[in-house]
Amino acid sequence: MKYLSKDPEEWKKKEENFLQREREKTRSHRRQGMYFLLLNIAIVLIFFFGLRMYYSQFPSQKSEMNQLIIQVESPYTSGVPLDVKVRLYSNRNKSREVVLSDFSLQISGSEGVVYSFFQKDTVRATLDSFSSRLLFDLRKEAELTSLKSGEYTVIVKLKVDNEEIFAQKSFTSVEKYQLVVDGLLDFYLPGETMNLVIYLVNNTATVRDLNIQSLKLSLKESDKTVWQQELPVQLKYSEVGIGKDVKIADQINHSFQNQGRFVLTVQCSVNNSLVSLSLPVICTNEYEKDLKKVKIYSDLPKQVNIRNLPAFSVYLQNTTNKDLFFFIDQIDVALPPSSLSYQKKSVRMWLDPYSQYEIFKFLPWNSPAITQAGVYKLTVRVYSGSDSKDFESSMQVIE
């Protein structure tokens, strides 16, 4: 029998194929829905545990309005000042006046308490809605640089309107010797020479005698060694202080003949232990002739209290997905009506894709620039060749 269209078997096969495709579509939609659900759950978990990892703390008692936040870097490297900050965060959606009293902070390790602070005086303060207020900055009170390796805990207590709140956070201290390479430029041009000075830093918790037996440097492009130098040094330094450095080599030179991306590795044997450091090195003749591919920005706050001045920075940001290389002729920063005036000349900059380069940092404990309330205007100008770029922002300082 002859069919003018398709025979029943063909129709049956077509229907089965259609149903199979629909089942696949349904499964695909279900998989997409499941992936979307898992993605949202992952985002929530990352946000939740990310905050928990960042702060590593939650209030040990319930407080609907207040929370103490402890900020400390972990791991902390012994030999440099320990940075601990304590902030009071307001969970209310409106500004309010509070009375603060009986503030205490304690840092303890396996051998007991290494630092304690107590302030019984009563302080009246204003807390803005969903914002934090800096209560304590360790670097303004003391310099702790000699913490031995191990686990430490920061415990903070405070009364807010006679309600006691407290929080704690742990961090790890690490002792080590550290190599520092001085004189390394962000990038080199073919034909230029790299001139290096090598230092060794005692980033341990005690004064040490340093016995340096050898120093080796190598420059690799991919897996190929293009230059190496080994110095059988025999240096002895007595009673090197905590955080102090000693010069172990200078006049180390290498001339670049070709463009390339290299890795500089420095290895040093000190007190029968091996210390190493690896750094990227670029040789290129493809640098920017203007500032069109970068922008200037700052984390300058819009409003601050004169008794609680924050640190802030100014950055040059790469707005592209490519490495950028600059010869910066001059950087000018001012903050009128304050006395702050900063200038830096002849800076080479290598900016990774979408990265930022800190060109200025304001540290309030180093500069008494802001002495009275008012509006301060941050002005920045960067020069490169015949091009320049400006940035302005304002900050209101209140009493």
PDB file of C-alpha atoms in Angstrom, residues 73-345:
ATOM      1  CA  GLU A  73      45.307  40.677  59.737  1.00  0.00           C
ATOM      2  CA  SER A  74      45.910  36.939  59.839  1.00  0.00           C
ATOM      3  CA  PRO A  75      48.504  35.621  59.468  1.00  0.00           C
ATOM      4  CA  TYR A  76      50.442  38.433  61.077  1.00  0.00           C
ATOM      5  CA  THR A  77      54.215  38.577  60.471  1.00  0.00           C
ATOM      6  CA  SER A  78      56.250  39.255  63.591  1.00  0.00           C
ATOM      7  CA  GLY A  79      58.661  42.169  63.369  1.00  0.00           C
ATOM      8  CA  VAL A  80      56.145  44.690  62.048  1.00  0.00           C
ATOM      9  CA  PRO A  81      53.626  46.645  64.184  1.00  0.00           C
ATOM     10  CA  LEU A  82      50.485  44.642  64.878  1.00  0.00           C
ATOM     11  CA  ASP A  83      47.408  46.416  63.485  1.00  0.00           C
ATOM     12  CA  VAL A  84      44.189  45.883  65.469  1.00  0.00           C
ATOM     13  CA  LYS A  85      41.115  48.063  65.056  1.00  0.00           C
ATOM     14  CA  VAL A  86      37.807  47.859  66.904  1.00  0.00           C
ATOM     15  CA  ARG A  87      34.602  49.326  65.485  1.00  0.00           C
ATOM     16  CA  LEU A  88      31.121  49.670  66.914  1.00  0.00           C
ATOM     17  CA  TYR A  89      28.456  48.909  64.318  1.00  0.00           C
ATOM     18  CA  SER A  90      24.892  50.211  64.642  1.00  0.00           C
ATOM     19  CA  ASN A  91      22.074  47.932  63.469  1.00  0.00           C
ATOM     20  CA  ARG A  92      19.478  50.694  63.643  1.00  0.00           C
ATOM     21  CA  ASN A  93      18.084  52.462  60.581  1.00  0.00           C
ATOM     22  CA  LYS A  94      18.337  55.911  62.151  1.00  0.00           C
ATOM     23  CA  SER A  95      20.950  58.060  63.826  1.00  0.00           C
ATOM     24  CA  ARG A  96      21.072  57.965  67.625  1.00  0.00           C
ATOM     25  CA  GLU A  97      22.997  59.249  70.624  1.00  0.00           C
ATOM     26  CA  VAL A  98      24.698  56.641  72.817  1.00  0.00           C
ATOM     27  CA  VAL A  99      26.749  56.533  76.005  1.00  0.00           C
ATOM     28  CA  LEU A 100      29.892  54.375  75.836  1.00  0.00           C
ATOM     29  CA  SER A 101      31.760  53.177  78.914  1.00  0.00           C
ATOM     30  CA  ASP A 102      34.025  50.470  80.350  1.00  0.00           C
ATOM     31  CA  PHE A 103      35.848  49.687  77.112  1.00  0.00           C
ATOM     32  CA  SER A 104      38.425  46.900  77.489  1.00  0.00           C
ATOM     33  CA  LEU A 105      40.653  45.012  75.066  1.00  0.00           C
ATOM     34  CA  GLN A 106      42.908  42.053  75.737  1.00  0.00           C
ATOM     35  CA  ILE A 107      45.290  40.145  73.466  1.00  0.00           C
ATOM     36  CA  SER A 108      46.397  36.773  74.747  1.00  0.00           C
ATOM     37  CA  GLY A 109      48.309  33.748  73.490  1.00  0.00           C
ATOM     38  CA  SER A 110      49.479  30.397  74.755  1.00  0.00           C
ATOM     39  CA  GLU A 111      51.817  32.083  77.242  1.00  0.00           C
ATOM     40  CA  GLY A 112      49.189  34.446  78.630  1.00  0.00           C
ATOM     41  CA  VAL A 113      48.191  38.078  78.128  1.00  0.00           C
ATOM     42  CA  VAL A 114      50.546  40.076  75.867  1.00  0.00           C
ATOM     43  CA  TYR A 115      48.599  43.354  75.889  1.00  0.00           C
ATOM     44  CA  SER A 116      45.621  44.854  77.686  1.00  0.00           C
ATOM     45  CA  PHE A 117      43.812  48.180  77.546  1.00  0.00           C
ATOM     46  CA  PHE A 118      41.009  49.593  79.685  1.00  0.00           C
ATOM     47  CA  GLN A 119      39.135  52.866  79.413  1.00  0.00           C
ATOM     48  CA  LYS A 120      36.598  53.486  82.179  1.00  0.00           C
ATOM     49  CA  ASP A 121      35.655  57.038  81.187  1.00  0.00           C
ATOM     50  CA  THR A 122      32.181  57.657  79.820  1.00  0.00           C
ATOM     51  CA  VAL A 123      31.937  58.999  76.264  1.00  0.00           C
ATOM     52  CA  ARG A 124      28.874  60.334  74.471  1.00  0.00           C
ATOM     53  CA  ALA A 125      28.803  59.622  70.742  1.00  0.00           C
ATOM     54  CA  THR A 126      26.530  59.745  67.708  1.00  0.00           C
ATOM     55  CA  LEU A 127      25.991  56.557  65.708  1.00  0.00           C
ATOM     56  CA  ASP A 128      24.683  57.001  62.177  1.00  0.00           C
ATOM     57  CA  SER A 129      22.225  54.459  60.781  1.00  0.00           C
ATOM     58  CA  PHE A 130      23.801  51.151  59.694  1.00  0.00           C
ATOM     59  CA  SER A 131      27.309  52.536  60.042  1.00  0.00           C
ATOM     60  CA  SER A 132      30.379  51.887  62.167  1.00  0.00           C
ATOM     61  CA  ARG A 133      32.486  54.060  64.443  1.00  0.00           C
ATOM     62  CA  LEU A 134      36.155  53.460  65.159  1.00  0.00           C
ATOM     63  CA  LEU A 135      36.627  52.888  68.897  1.00  0.00           C
ATOM     64  CA  PHE A 136      40.218  51.700  69.133  1.00  0.00           C
ATOM     65  CA  ASP A 137      43.373  51.670  67.002  1.00  0.00           C
ATOM     66  CA  LEU A 138      46.219  49.662  68.531  1.00  0.00           C
ATOM     67  CA  ARG A 139      48.949  51.407  66.529  1.00  0.00           C
ATOM     68  CA  LYS A 140      47.970  54.702  68.167  1.00  0.00           C
ATOM     69  CA  GLU A 141      48.273  53.200  71.657  1.00  0.00           C
ATOM     70  CA  ALA A 142      51.228  50.801  71.490  1.00  0.00           C
ATOM     71  CA  GLU A 143      53.661  49.103  69.133  1.00  0.00           C
ATOM     72  CA  LEU A 144      53.551  45.316  69.354  1.00  0.00           C
ATOM     73  CA  THR A 145      56.174  43.763  67.092  1.00  0.00           C
ATOM     74  CA  SER A 146      57.511  40.770  68.994  1.00  0.00           C
ATOM     75  CA  LEU A 147      54.711  38.202  69.007  1.00  0.00           C
ATOM     76  CA  LYS A 148      56.043  34.654  68.897  1.00  0.00           C
ATOM     77  CA  SER A 149      54.632  32.146  66.423  1.00  0.00           C
ATOM     78  CA  GLY A 150      51.270  30.794  67.476  1.00  0.00           C
ATOM     79  CA  GLU A 151      47.568  31.484  67.888  1.00  0.00           C
ATOM     80  CA  TYR A 152      46.326  34.641  69.600  1.00  0.00           C
ATOM     81  CA  THR A 153      42.898  35.900  70.614  1.00  0.00           C
ATOM     82  CA  VAL A 154      41.589  39.463  70.832  1.00  0.00           C
ATOM     83  CA  ILE A 155      38.723  39.937  73.328  1.00  0.00           C
ATOM     84  CA  VAL A 156      36.819  43.227  73.498  1.00  0.00           C
ATOM     85  CA  LYS A 157      34.115  44.337  75.939  1.00  0.00           C
ATOM     86  CA  LEU A 158      32.093  47.536  76.005  1.00  0.00           C
ATOM     87  CA  LYS A 159      28.970  49.004  77.572  1.00  0.00           C
ATOM     88  CA  VAL A 160      26.584  50.861  75.260  1.00  0.00           C
ATOM     89  CA  ASP A 161      23.832  52.610  77.235  1.00  0.00           C
ATOM     90  CA  ASN A 162      24.685  50.212  80.105  1.00  0.00           C
ATOM     91  CA  GLU A 163      24.198  47.165  77.862  1.00  0.00           C
ATOM     92  CA  GLU A 164      27.386  45.077  77.875  1.00  0.00           C
ATOM     93  CA  ILE A 165      28.461  43.693  74.506  1.00  0.00           C
ATOM     94  CA  PHE A 166      31.600  41.783  73.647  1.00  0.00           C
ATOM     95  CA  ALA A 167      33.338  40.040  70.771  1.00  0.00           C
ATOM     96  CA  GLN A 168      36.478  38.038  70.127  1.00  0.00           C
ATOM     97  CA  LYS A 169      38.659  37.185  67.141  1.00  0.00           C
ATOM     98  CA  SER A 170      41.659  34.906  66.657  1.00  0.00           C
ATOM     99  CA  PHE A 171      44.712  35.404  64.490  1.00  0.00           C
ATOM    100  CA  THR A 172      47.988  33.623  63.799  1.00  0.00           C
ATOM    101  CA  SER A 173      51.474  35.083  64.267  1.00  0.00           C
ATOM    102  CA  VAL A 174      54.315  33.866  62.033  1.00  0.00           C
ATOM    103  CA  GLU A 175      58.068  34.316  62.610  1.00  0.00           C
ATOM    104  CA  LYS A 176      60.410  34.242  59.606  1.00  0.00           C
ATOM    105  CA  TYR A 177      63.425  35.742  57.898  1.00  0.00           C
ATOM    106  CA  GLN A 178      62.421  37.807  54.897  1.00  0.00           C
ATOM    107  CA  LEU A 179      64.335  38.847  51.769  1.00  0.00           C
ATOM    108  CA  VAL A 180      63.872  42.340  50.353  1.00  0.00           C
ATOM    109  CA  VAL A 181      65.022  43.334  46.854  1.00  0.00           C
ATOM    110  CA  ASP A 182      65.714  47.038  46.437  1.00  0.00           C
ATOM    111  CA  GLY A 183      66.211  48.817  43.105  1.00  0.00           C
ATOM    112  CA  LEU A 184      63.897  46.633  41.007  1.00  0.00           C
ATOM    113  CA  LEU A 185      61.878  48.742  38.549  1.00  0.00           C
ATOM    114  CA  ASP A 186      58.319  47.995  37.478  1.00  0.00           C
ATOM    115  CA  PHE A 187      59.603  47.360  33.947  1.00  0.00           C
ATOM    116  CA  TYR A 188      62.723  47.767  31.820  1.00  0.00           C
ATOM    117  CA  LEU A 189      63.431  48.757  28.229  1.00  0.00           C
ATOM    118  CA  PRO A 190      65.704  46.600  26.036  1.00  0.00           C
ATOM    119  CA  GLY A 191      69.280  47.693  26.644  1.00  0.00           C
ATOM    120  CA  GLU A 192      68.662  48.834  30.231  1.00  0.00           C
ATOM    121  CA  THR A 193      70.415  47.309  33.230  1.00  0.00           C
ATOM    122  CA  MET A 194      68.818  45.928  36.366  1.00  0.00           C
ATOM    123  CA  ASN A 195      70.733  47.061  39.485  1.00  0.00           C
ATOM    124  CA  LEU A 196      69.813  45.317  42.722  1.00  0.00           C
ATOM    125  CA  VAL A 197      70.569  45.505  46.434  1.00  0.00           C
ATOM    126  CA  ILE A 198      69.520  42.567  48.637  1.00  0.00           C
ATOM    127  CA  TYR A 199      68.527  42.861  52.300  1.00  0.00           C
ATOM    128  CA  LEU A 200      67.550  40.284  54.900  1.00  0.00           C
ATOM    129  CA  VAL A 201      64.954  41.243  57.540  1.00  0.00           C
ATOM    130  CA  ASN A 202      64.683  39.672  60.983  1.00  0.00           C
ATOM    131  CA  ASN A 203      60.905  39.259  61.166  1.00  0.00           C
ATOM    132  CA  THR A 204      61.019  37.118  64.292  1.00  0.00           C
ATOM    133  CA  ALA A 205      60.039  37.837  67.868  1.00  0.00           C
ATOM    134  CA  THR A 206      63.575  38.008  69.267  1.00  0.00           C
ATOM    135  CA  VAL A 207      66.938  39.670  68.603  1.00  0.00           C
ATOM    136  CA  ARG A 208      68.972  37.240  66.491  1.00  0.00           C
ATOM    137  CA  ASP A 209      72.537  36.598  65.385  1.00  0.00           C
ATOM    138  CA  LEU A 210      72.433  36.051  61.610  1.00  0.00           C
ATOM    139  CA  ASN A 211      74.895  33.732  59.911  1.00  0.00           C
ATOM    140  CA  ILE A 212      74.518  34.011  56.123  1.00  0.00           C
ATOM    141  CA  GLN A 213      76.229  31.260  54.145  1.00  0.00           C
ATOM    142  CA  SER A 214      75.160  31.740  50.507  1.00  0.00           C
ATOM    143  CA  LEU A 215      73.120  33.824  48.081  1.00  0.00           C
ATOM    144  CA  LYS A 216      71.838  32.699  44.673  1.00  0.00           C
ATOM    145  CA  LEU A 217      69.921  34.681  42.045  1.00  0.00           C
ATOM    146  CA  SER A 218      68.362  33.436  38.816  1.00  0.00           C
ATOM    147  CA  LEU A 219      66.254  34.920  36.030  1.00  0.00           C
ATOM    148  CA  LYS A 220      63.963  32.588  34.108  1.00  0.00           C
ATOM    149  CA  GLU A 221      61.768  33.040  31.040  1.00  0.00           C
ATOM    150  CA  SER A 222      59.206  30.218  31.187  1.00  0.00           C
ATOM    151  CA  ASP A 223      61.424  27.235  32.134  1.00  0.00           C
ATOM    152  CA  LYS A 224      64.576  28.608  30.528  1.00  0.00           C
ATOM    153  CA  THR A 225      67.248  30.166  32.769  1.00  0.00           C
ATOM    154  CA  VAL A 226      68.593  33.282  31.018  1.00  0.00           C
ATOM    155  CA  TRP A 227      70.857  34.495  33.838  1.00  0.00           C
ATOM    156  CA  GLN A 228      72.064  33.307  37.211  1.00  0.00           C
ATOM    157  CA  GLN A 229      74.600  34.354  39.805  1.00  0.00           C
ATOM    158  CA  GLU A 230      75.753  32.550  42.933  1.00  0.00           C
ATOM    159  CA  LEU A 231      77.629  34.345  45.689  1.00  0.00           C
ATOM    160  CA  PRO A 232      79.333  32.161  48.335  1.00  0.00           C
ATOM    161  CA  VAL A 233      78.979  34.865  50.969  1.00  0.00           C
ATOM    162  CA  GLN A 234      80.114  34.373  54.545  1.00  0.00           C
ATOM    163  CA  LEU A 235      78.489  37.121  56.589  1.00  0.00           C
ATOM    164  CA  LYS A 236      77.818  37.289  60.307  1.00  0.00           C
ATOM    165  CA  TYR A 237      75.681  39.924  61.981  1.00  0.00           C
ATOM    166  CA  SER A 238      75.311  40.056  65.759  1.00  0.00           C
ATOM    167  CA  GLU A 239      72.161  41.024  67.644  1.00  0.00           C
ATOM    168  CA  VAL A 240      69.979  42.057  64.732  1.00  0.00           C
ATOM    169  CA  GLY A 241      66.872  43.689  66.201  1.00  0.00           C
ATOM    170  CA  ILE A 242      63.255  42.704  65.683  1.00  0.00           C
ATOM    171  CA  GLY A 243      62.084  43.997  62.298  1.00  0.00           C
ATOM    172  CA  LYS A 244      65.590  45.246  61.442  1.00  0.00           C
ATOM    173  CA  ASP A 245      67.370  44.493  58.171  1.00  0.00           C
ATOM    174  CA  VAL A 246      70.966  43.870  57.088  1.00  0.00           C
ATOM    175  CA  LYS A 247      72.464  44.343  53.629  1.00  0.00           C
ATOM    176  CA  ILE A 248      73.745  41.043  52.245  1.00  0.00           C
ATOM    177  CA  ALA A 249      74.604  42.046  48.637  1.00  0.00           C
ATOM    178  CA  ASP A 250      74.751  45.061  46.343  1.00  0.00           C
ATOM    179  CA  GLN A 251      75.977  45.929  42.841  1.00  0.00           C
ATOM    180  CA  ILE A 252      74.116  42.956  41.373  1.00  0.00           C
ATOM    181  CA  ASN A 253      73.621  43.781  37.688  1.00  0.00           C
ATOM    182  CA  HIS A 254      71.995  42.280  34.634  1.00  0.00           C
ATOM    183  CA  SER A 255      71.483  43.932  31.219  1.00  0.00           C
ATOM    184  CA  PHE A 256      68.336  43.107  29.233  1.00  0.00           C
ATOM    185  CA  GLN A 257      68.874  42.516  25.518  1.00  0.00           C
ATOM    186  CA  ASN A 258      65.420  41.276  24.523  1.00  0.00           C
ATOM    187  CA  GLN A 259      61.821  41.835  25.506  1.00  0.00           C
ATOM    188  CA  GLY A 260      60.215  39.214  27.703  1.00  0.00           C
ATOM    189  CA  ARG A 261      58.473  38.226  30.920  1.00  0.00           C
ATOM    190  CA  PHE A 262      60.795  36.830  33.522  1.00  0.00           C
ATOM    191  CA  VAL A 263      60.774  35.531  37.091  1.00  0.00           C
ATOM    192  CA  LEU A 264      63.567  36.677  39.387  1.00  0.00           C
ATOM    193  CA  THR A 265      64.284  34.182  42.188  1.00  0.00           C
ATOM    194  CA  VAL A 266      66.507  35.006  45.168  1.00  0.00           C
ATOM    195  CA  GLN A 267      67.600  32.270  47.590  1.00  0.00           C
ATOM    196  CA  CYS A 268      69.584  32.803  50.764  1.00  0.00           C
ATOM    197  CA  SER A 269      70.920  30.386  53.368  1.00  0.00           C
ATOM    198  CA  VAL A 270      70.703  31.927  56.844  1.00  0.00           C
ATOM    199  CA  ASN A 271      71.268  30.111  60.131  1.00  0.00           C
ATOM    200  CA  ASN A 272      71.151  26.810  58.197  1.00  0.00           C
ATOM    201  CA  SER A 273      67.669  27.516  56.805  1.00  0.00           C
ATOM    202  CA  LEU A 274      66.747  28.441  53.226  1.00  0.00           C
ATOM    203  CA  VAL A 275      64.855  31.667  52.536  1.00  0.00           C
ATOM    204  CA  SER A 276      63.557  32.396  49.021  1.00  0.00           C
ATOM    205  CA  LEU A 277      61.701  35.118  47.157  1.00  0.00           C
ATOM    206  CA  SER A 278      60.312  35.205  43.591  1.00  0.00           C
ATOM    207  CA  LEU A 279      59.358  38.400  41.744  1.00  0.00           C
ATOM    208  CA  PRO A 280      58.048  39.118  38.217  1.00  0.00           C
ATOM    209  CA  VAL A 281      60.264  41.184  35.900  1.00  0.00           C
ATOM    210  CA  ILE A 282      59.187  42.733  32.583  1.00  0.00           C
ATOM    211  CA  CYS A 283      61.291  43.985  29.688  1.00  0.00           C
ATOM    212  CA  THR A 284      59.242  45.766  27.018  1.00  0.00           C
ATOM    213  CA  ASN A 285      59.318  48.707  24.628  1.00  0.00           C
ATOM    214  CA  GLU A 286      55.508  48.894  24.403  1.00  0.00           C
ATOM    215  CA  TYR A 287      54.564  51.575  26.909  1.00  0.00           C
ATOM    216  CA  GLU A 288      51.653  54.029  26.890  1.00  0.00           C
ATOM    217  CA  LYS A 289      52.146  57.498  25.445  1.00  0.00           C
ATOM    218  CA  ASP A 290      49.092  58.988  27.217  1.00  0.00           C
ATOM    219  CA  LEU A 291      46.674  58.379  30.125  1.00  0.00           C
ATOM    220  CA  LYS A 292      43.547  57.481  28.135  1.00  0.00           C
ATOM    221  CA  LYS A 293      43.367  53.902  29.420  1.00  0.00           C
ATOM    222  CA  VAL A 294      43.490  54.734  33.125  1.00  0.00           C
ATOM    223  CA  LYS A 295      41.357  56.643  35.599  1.00  0.00           C
ATOM    224  CA  ILE A 296      42.043  58.207  38.992  1.00  0.00           C
ATOM    225  CA  TYR A 297      39.868  57.462  41.989  1.00  0.00           C
ATOM    226  CA  SER A 298      40.039  57.631  45.777  1.00  0.00           C
ATOM    227  CA  ASP A 299      38.371  55.993  48.768  1.00  0.00           C
ATOM    228  CA  LEU A 300      38.218  59.386  50.503  1.00  0.00           C
ATOM    229  CA  PRO A 301      35.105  59.337  52.760  1.00  0.00           C
ATOM    230  CA  LYS A 302      32.407  61.960  52.250  1.00  0.00           C
ATOM    231  CA  GLN A 303      32.127  62.775  55.962  1.00  0.00           C
ATOM    232  CA  VAL A 304      34.339  62.086  58.992  1.00  0.00           C
ATOM    233  CA  ASN A 305      34.682  63.169  62.592  1.00  0.00           C
ATOM    234  CA  ILE A 306      37.796  65.214  63.368  1.00  0.00           C
ATOM    235  CA  ARG A 307      38.531  62.892  66.324  1.00  0.00           C
ATOM    236  CA  ASN A 308      38.267  59.814  64.093  1.00  0.00           C
ATOM    237  CA  LEU A 309      40.235  60.580  60.937  1.00  0.00           C
ATOM    238  CA  PRO A 310      40.538  57.573  58.604  1.00  0.00           C
ATOM    239  CA  ALA A 311      43.322  56.519  56.271  1.00  0.00           C
ATOM    240  CA  PHE A 312      42.541  56.939  52.590  1.00  0.00           C
ATOM    241  CA  SER A 313      44.347  56.377  49.312  1.00  0.00           C
ATOM    242  CA  VAL A 314      44.450  57.629  45.732  1.00  0.00           C
ATOM    243  CA  TYR A 315      44.727  55.082  42.936  1.00  0.00           C
ATOM    244  CA  LEU A 316      45.473  54.924  39.244  1.00  0.00           C
ATOM    245  CA  GLN A 317      43.267  52.176  37.781  1.00  0.00           C
ATOM    246  CA  ASN A 318      43.733  50.178  34.585  1.00  0.00           C
ATOM    247  CA  THR A 319      40.365  50.157  32.766  1.00  0.00           C
ATOM    248  CA  THR A 320      41.434  47.557  30.174  1.00  0.00           C
ATOM    249  CA  ASN A 321      42.036  43.805  30.075  1.00  0.00           C
ATOM    250  CA  LYS A 322      45.683  44.276  29.101  1.00  0.00           C
ATOM    251  CA  ASP A 323      48.927  45.017  30.928  1.00  0.00           C
ATOM    252  CA  LEU A 324      49.760  48.723  30.762  1.00  0.00           C
ATOM    253  CA  PHE A 325      53.174  50.335  31.240  1.00  0.00           C
ATOM    254  CA  PHE A 326      53.656  54.030  32.037  1.00  0.00           C
ATOM    255  CA  PHE A 327      56.392  56.577  32.498  1.00  0.00           C
ATOM    256  CA  ILE A 328      54.741  58.929  35.012  1.00  0.00           C
ATOM    257  CA  ASP A 329      56.538  62.279  35.044  1.00  0.00           C
ATOM    258  CA  GLN A 330      54.860  63.778  38.109  1.00  0.00           C
ATOM    259  CA  ILE A 331      52.080  63.243  40.673  1.00  0.00           C
ATOM    260  CA  ASP A 332      50.633  66.194  42.624  1.00  0.00           C
ATOM    261  CA  VAL A 333      48.228  65.761  45.563  1.00  0.00           C
ATOM    262  CA  ALA A 334      46.757  68.517  47.744  1.00  0.00           C
ATOM    263  CA  LEU A 335      44.001  68.740  50.347  1.00  0.00           C
ATOM    264  CA  PRO A 336      43.141  72.425  50.840  1.00  0.00           C
ATOM    265  CA  PRO A 337      42.577  74.186  53.187  1.00  0.00           C
ATOM    266  CA  SER A 338      44.918  71.756  55.008  1.00  0.00           C
ATOM    267  CA  SER A 339      48.696  71.982  54.791  1.00  0.00           C
ATOM    268  CA  LEU A 340      48.921  68.666  52.950  1.00  0.00           C
ATOM    269  CA  SER A 341      50.962  68.923  49.736  1.00  0.00           C
ATOM    270  CA  TYR A 342      52.517  65.864  48.094  1.00  0.00           C
ATOM    271  CA  GLN A 343      54.589  65.519  44.941  1.00  0.00           C
ATOM    272  CA  LYS A 344      56.400  62.594  43.373  1.00  0.00           C
ATOM    273  CA  LYS A 345      58.385  62.535  40.127  1.00  0.00           C
TER     274      LYS A 345
END
